[in-house]
GROMACS .gro file of C-alpha atoms in nm:
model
  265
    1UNK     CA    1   0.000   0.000   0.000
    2UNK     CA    2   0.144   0.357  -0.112
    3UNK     CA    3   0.146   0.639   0.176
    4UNK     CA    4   0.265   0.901  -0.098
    5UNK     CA    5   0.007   1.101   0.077
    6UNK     CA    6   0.155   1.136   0.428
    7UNK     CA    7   0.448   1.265   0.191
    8UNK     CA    8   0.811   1.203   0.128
    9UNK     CA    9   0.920   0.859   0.238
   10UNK     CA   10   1.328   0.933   0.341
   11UNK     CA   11   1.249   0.907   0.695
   12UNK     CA   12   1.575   1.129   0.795
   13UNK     CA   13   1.725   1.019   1.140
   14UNK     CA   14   1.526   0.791   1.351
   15UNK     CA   15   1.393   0.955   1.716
   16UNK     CA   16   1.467   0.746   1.957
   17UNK     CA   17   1.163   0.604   2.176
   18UNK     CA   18   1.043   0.844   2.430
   19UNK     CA   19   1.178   1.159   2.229
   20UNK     CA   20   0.988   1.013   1.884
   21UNK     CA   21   0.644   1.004   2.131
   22UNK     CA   22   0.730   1.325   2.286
   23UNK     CA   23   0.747   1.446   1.911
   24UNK     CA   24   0.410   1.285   1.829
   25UNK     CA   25   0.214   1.460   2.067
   26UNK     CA   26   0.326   1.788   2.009
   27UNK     CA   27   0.257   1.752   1.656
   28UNK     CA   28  -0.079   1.664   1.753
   29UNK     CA   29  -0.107   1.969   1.988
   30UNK     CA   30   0.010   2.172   1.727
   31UNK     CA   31  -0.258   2.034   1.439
   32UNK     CA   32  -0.522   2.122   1.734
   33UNK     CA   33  -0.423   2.385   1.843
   34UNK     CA   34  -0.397   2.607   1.449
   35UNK     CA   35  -0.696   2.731   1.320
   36UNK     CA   36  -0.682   2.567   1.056
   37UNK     CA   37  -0.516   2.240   0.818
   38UNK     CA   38  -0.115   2.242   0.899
   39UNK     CA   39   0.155   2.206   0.652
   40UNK     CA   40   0.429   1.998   0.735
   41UNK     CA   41   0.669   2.240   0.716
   42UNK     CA   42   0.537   2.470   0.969
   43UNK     CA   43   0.544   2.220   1.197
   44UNK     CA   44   0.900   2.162   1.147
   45UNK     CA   45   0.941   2.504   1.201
   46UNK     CA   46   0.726   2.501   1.545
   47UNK     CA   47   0.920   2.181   1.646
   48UNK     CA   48   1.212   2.310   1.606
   49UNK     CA   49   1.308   1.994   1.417
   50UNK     CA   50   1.358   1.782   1.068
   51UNK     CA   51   1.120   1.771   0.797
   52UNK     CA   52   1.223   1.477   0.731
   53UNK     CA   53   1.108   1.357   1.128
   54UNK     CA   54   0.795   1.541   1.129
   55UNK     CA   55   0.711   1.277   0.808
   56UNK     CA   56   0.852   1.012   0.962
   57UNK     CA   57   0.582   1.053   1.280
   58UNK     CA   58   0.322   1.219   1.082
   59UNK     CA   59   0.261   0.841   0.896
   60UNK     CA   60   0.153   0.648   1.203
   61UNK     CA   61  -0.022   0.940   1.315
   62UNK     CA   62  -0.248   0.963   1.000
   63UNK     CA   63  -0.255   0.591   0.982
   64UNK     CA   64  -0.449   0.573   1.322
   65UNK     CA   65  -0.653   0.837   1.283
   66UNK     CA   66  -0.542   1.096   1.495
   67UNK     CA   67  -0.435   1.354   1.237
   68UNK     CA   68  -0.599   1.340   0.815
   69UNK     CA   69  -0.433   1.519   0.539
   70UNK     CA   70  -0.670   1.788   0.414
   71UNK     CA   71  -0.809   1.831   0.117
   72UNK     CA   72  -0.634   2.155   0.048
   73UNK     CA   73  -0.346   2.055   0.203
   74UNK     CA   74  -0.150   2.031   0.553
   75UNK     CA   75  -0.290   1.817   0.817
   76UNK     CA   76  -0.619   1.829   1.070
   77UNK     CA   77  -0.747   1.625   1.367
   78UNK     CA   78  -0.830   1.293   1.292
   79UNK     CA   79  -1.201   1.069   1.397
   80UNK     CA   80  -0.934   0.906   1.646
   81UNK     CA   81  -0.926   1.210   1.843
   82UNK     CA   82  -1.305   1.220   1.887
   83UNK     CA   83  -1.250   0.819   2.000
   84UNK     CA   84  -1.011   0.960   2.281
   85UNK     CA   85  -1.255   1.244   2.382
   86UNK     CA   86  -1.604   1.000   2.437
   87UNK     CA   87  -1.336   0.793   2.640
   88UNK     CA   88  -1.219   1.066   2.807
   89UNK     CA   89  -1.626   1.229   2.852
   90UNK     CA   90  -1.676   0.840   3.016
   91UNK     CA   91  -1.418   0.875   3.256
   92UNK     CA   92  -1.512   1.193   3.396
   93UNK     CA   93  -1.881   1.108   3.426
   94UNK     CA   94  -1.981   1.335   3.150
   95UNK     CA   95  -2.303   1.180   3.088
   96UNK     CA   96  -2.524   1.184   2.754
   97UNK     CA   97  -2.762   1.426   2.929
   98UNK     CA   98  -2.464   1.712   3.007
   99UNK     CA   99  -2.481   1.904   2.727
  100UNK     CA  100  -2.872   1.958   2.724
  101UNK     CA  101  -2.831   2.062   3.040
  102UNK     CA  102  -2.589   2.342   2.962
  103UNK     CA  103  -2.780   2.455   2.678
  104UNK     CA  104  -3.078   2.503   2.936
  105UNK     CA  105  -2.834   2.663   3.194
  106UNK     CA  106  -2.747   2.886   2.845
  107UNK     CA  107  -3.078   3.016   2.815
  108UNK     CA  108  -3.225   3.059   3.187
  109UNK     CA  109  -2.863   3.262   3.267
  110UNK     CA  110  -2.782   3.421   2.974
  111UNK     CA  111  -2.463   3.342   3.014
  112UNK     CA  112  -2.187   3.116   2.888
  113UNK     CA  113  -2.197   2.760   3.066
  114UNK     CA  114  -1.971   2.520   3.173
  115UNK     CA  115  -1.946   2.117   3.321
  116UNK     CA  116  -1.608   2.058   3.523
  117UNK     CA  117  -1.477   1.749   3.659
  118UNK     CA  118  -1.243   1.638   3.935
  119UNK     CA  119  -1.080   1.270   3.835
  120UNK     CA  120  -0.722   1.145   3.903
  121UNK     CA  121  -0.587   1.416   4.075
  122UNK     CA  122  -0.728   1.672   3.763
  123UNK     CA  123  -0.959   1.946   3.723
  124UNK     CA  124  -1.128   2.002   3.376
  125UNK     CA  125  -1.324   2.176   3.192
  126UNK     CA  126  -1.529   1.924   3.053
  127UNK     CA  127  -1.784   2.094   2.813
  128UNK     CA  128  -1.853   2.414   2.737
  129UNK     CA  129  -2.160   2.593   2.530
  130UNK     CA  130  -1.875   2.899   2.418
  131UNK     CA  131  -1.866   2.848   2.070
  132UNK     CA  132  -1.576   2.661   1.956
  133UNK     CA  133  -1.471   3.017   1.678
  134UNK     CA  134  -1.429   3.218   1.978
  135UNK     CA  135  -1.060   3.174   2.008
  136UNK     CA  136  -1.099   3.483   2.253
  137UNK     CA  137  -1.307   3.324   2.536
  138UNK     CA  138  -1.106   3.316   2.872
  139UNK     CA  139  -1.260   2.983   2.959
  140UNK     CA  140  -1.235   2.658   2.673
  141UNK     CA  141  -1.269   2.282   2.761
  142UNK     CA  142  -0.944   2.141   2.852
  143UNK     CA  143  -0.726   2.100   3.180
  144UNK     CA  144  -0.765   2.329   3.399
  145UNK     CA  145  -0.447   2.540   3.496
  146UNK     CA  146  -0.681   2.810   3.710
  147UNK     CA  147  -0.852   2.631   3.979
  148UNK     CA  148  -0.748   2.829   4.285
  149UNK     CA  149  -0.904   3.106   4.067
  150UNK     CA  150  -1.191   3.001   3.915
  151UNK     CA  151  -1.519   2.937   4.064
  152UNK     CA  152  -1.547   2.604   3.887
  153UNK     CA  153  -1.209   2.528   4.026
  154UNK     CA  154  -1.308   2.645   4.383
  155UNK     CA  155  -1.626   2.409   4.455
  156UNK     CA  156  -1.411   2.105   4.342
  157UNK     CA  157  -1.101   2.191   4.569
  158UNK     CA  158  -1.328   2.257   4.838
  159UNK     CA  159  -1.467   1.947   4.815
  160UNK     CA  160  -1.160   1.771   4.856
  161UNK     CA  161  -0.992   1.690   5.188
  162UNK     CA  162  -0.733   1.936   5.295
  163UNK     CA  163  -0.427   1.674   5.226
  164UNK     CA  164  -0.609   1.639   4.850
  165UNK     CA  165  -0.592   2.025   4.799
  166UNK     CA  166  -0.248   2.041   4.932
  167UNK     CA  167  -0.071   1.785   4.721
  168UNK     CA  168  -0.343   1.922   4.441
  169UNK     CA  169  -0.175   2.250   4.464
  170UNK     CA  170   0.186   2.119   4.516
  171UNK     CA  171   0.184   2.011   4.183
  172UNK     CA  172  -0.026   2.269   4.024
  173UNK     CA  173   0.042   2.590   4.171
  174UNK     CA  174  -0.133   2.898   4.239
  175UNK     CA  175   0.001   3.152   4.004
  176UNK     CA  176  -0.145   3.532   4.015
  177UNK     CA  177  -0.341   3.565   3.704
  178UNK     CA  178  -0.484   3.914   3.793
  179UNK     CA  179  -0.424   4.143   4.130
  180UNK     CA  180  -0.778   3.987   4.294
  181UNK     CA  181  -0.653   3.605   4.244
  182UNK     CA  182  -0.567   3.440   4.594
  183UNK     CA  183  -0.213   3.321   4.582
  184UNK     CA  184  -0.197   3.236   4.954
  185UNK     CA  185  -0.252   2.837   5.109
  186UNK     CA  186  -0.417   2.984   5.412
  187UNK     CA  187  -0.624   3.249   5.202
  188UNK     CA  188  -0.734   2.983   4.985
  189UNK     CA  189  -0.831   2.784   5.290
  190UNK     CA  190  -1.025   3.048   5.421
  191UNK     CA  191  -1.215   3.124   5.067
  192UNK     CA  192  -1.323   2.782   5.044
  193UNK     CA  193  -1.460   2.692   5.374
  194UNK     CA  194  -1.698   3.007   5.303
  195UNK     CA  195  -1.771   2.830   4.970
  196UNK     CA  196  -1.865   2.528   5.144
  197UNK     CA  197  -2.058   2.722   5.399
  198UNK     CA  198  -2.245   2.915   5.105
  199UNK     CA  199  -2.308   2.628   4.887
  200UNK     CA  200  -2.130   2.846   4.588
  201UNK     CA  201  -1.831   2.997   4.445
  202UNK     CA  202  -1.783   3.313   4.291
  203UNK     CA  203  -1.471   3.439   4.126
  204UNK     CA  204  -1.456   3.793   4.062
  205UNK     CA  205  -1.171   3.897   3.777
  206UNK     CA  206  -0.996   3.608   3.970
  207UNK     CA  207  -0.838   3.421   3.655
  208UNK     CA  208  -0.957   3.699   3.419
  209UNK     CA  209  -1.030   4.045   3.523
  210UNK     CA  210  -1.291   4.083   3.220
  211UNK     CA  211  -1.511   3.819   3.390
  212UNK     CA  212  -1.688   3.677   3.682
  213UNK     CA  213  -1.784   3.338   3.719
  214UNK     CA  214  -2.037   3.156   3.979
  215UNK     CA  215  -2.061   2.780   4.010
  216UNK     CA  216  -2.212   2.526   4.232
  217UNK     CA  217  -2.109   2.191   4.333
  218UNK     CA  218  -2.264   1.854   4.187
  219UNK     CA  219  -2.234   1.600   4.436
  220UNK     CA  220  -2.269   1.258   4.393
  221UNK     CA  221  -2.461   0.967   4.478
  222UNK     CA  222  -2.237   0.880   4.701
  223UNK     CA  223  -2.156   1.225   4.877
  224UNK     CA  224  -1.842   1.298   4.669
  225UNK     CA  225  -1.795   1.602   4.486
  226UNK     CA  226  -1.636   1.543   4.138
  227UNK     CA  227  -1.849   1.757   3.921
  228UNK     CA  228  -1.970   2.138   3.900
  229UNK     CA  229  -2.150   2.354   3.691
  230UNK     CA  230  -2.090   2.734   3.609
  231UNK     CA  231  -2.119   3.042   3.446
  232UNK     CA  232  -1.938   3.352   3.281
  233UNK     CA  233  -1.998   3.691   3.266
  234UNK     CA  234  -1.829   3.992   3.224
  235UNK     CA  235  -1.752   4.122   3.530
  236UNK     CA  236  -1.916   4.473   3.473
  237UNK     CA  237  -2.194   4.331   3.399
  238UNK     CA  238  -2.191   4.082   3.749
  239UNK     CA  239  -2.383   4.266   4.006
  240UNK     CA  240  -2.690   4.351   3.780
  241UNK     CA  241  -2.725   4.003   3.697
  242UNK     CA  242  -2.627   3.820   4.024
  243UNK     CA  243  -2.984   3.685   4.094
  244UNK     CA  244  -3.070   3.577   3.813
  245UNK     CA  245  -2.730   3.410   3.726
  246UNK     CA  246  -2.721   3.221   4.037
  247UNK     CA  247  -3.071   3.126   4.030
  248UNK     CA  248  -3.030   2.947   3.708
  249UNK     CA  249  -2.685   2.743   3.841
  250UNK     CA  250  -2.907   2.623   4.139
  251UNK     CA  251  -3.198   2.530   3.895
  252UNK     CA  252  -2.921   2.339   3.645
  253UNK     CA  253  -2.811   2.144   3.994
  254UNK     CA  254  -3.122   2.071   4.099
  255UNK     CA  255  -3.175   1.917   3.724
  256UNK     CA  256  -2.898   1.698   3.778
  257UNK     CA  257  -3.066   1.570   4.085
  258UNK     CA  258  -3.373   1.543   3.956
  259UNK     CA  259  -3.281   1.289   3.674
  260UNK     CA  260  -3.172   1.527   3.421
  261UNK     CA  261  -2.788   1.503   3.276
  262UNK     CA  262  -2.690   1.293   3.555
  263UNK     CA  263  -2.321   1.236   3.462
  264UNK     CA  264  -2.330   0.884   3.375
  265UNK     CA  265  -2.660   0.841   3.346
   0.00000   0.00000   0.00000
């Protein structure tokens, strides 16, 4: 079988194991992360490597699906990628009814919504009803790098026991985003036994000092807290809106306990 199409076949100077899978994935960041199909050649460039290695790993690649050579050219994501992300949805407890959900949280809030999950020692943004084109929204699905900042981030530490936020933030930090974000262990502790004691989490120009986002905690059949739901606003626009916003989180929550979305489910 040719693969003329996954392009010149000198494969140039073999990678050696963990370097050549280090290499794969950042081509496959790379593909996701343009706006559009990728030529080889950039990537090269943004590897800061061979052409003749970025062919030699983009073959496999294409061959299981994770990257497809466009029509007009350059390379895209792949159906293998969409494979990985229902796995991924499973894991997390991202149910079939999640996104209907958001949608209705959408409408009753007027704001952008969001479904985070806490798994493995992660927080992520699961799903997200921001469109996908708007490459300038503060908050996408994807790991989240903000917790101790976000409001999303907050009702999933502060469900956690103290030793699982501590080694949660050894490894992930608590890096000032704006001059309101709470850098401080004790500070942090402090913010989220109020969240706990409020049953919410608010995060004013915390991560981003354009917006404001309010969430509330999901908890489980069996008591745990791994999942939240949330909403963003810009922040001038917070204190007008308050009621309403947080009315319509509660009402999303109350969904998910009522049989609606339950992750899982």
């Amino acid at each position: 079988m040719s693969s003329a199409s996954h392009g010149p076949q000198d494969p140039g100077p073999q990678v050696p194991g963990p370097q050549s899978v280090d290499r794969a994935l950042e081509i496959v960041d790379a593909v996701a992360e343009a706006g559009g199909p990728v030529g080889a050649k950039v990537l090269a460039r943004r590897l800061g490597c061979s052409l003749s290695t970025v062919y030699h790993l983009l073959g496999p690649l294409t061959a299981r699906g994770y990257l497809v050579r466009a029509e007009g050219g350059g390379y895209a994501p792949g159906p293998g990628v969409a494979v990985l992300h229902r796995a991924f949805r499973r894991r997390v407890g991202a149910g079939p009814g999640v996104g209907g959900v958001l949608a209705r949280l959408r409408r009753e809030s007027g704001a952008e919504a969001y479904f985070s999950a806490y798994r493995d020692g992660r927080i992520t943004v699961v799903d997200s009803t921001a469109p996908v084109t708007d490459t300038a929204h503060p908050f996408v699905p994807g790991p989240e790098v903000r917790a101790h900042a976000t409001a999303h981030g907050k009702v999933l530490l502060a469900g956690l026991s103290r030793g699982g936020r501590r080694r949660f933030l050894a490894e992930h930090g608590m890096a000032r985003f704006t001059d309101r974000t709470i850098t401080g262990a004790e500070s942090l502790e402090a913010e989220l036994a109020r969240v706990r004691g409020r049953g919410f989490a608010v995060s004013v120009g915390e991560a981003d000092p354009a917006y404001t986002c309010v969430a509330m905690a999901v908890p489980g059949g069996d008591g745990e807290v791994r999942h939240a739901l949330s909403v963003s606003l810009p922040t001038a626009e917070f204190r007008h809106r308050y009621g309403r916003v947080r009315a319509a989180v509660a009402g999303a929550v109350a969904a998910f306990h009522d049989g609606a979305g339950i992750p899982g489910a």
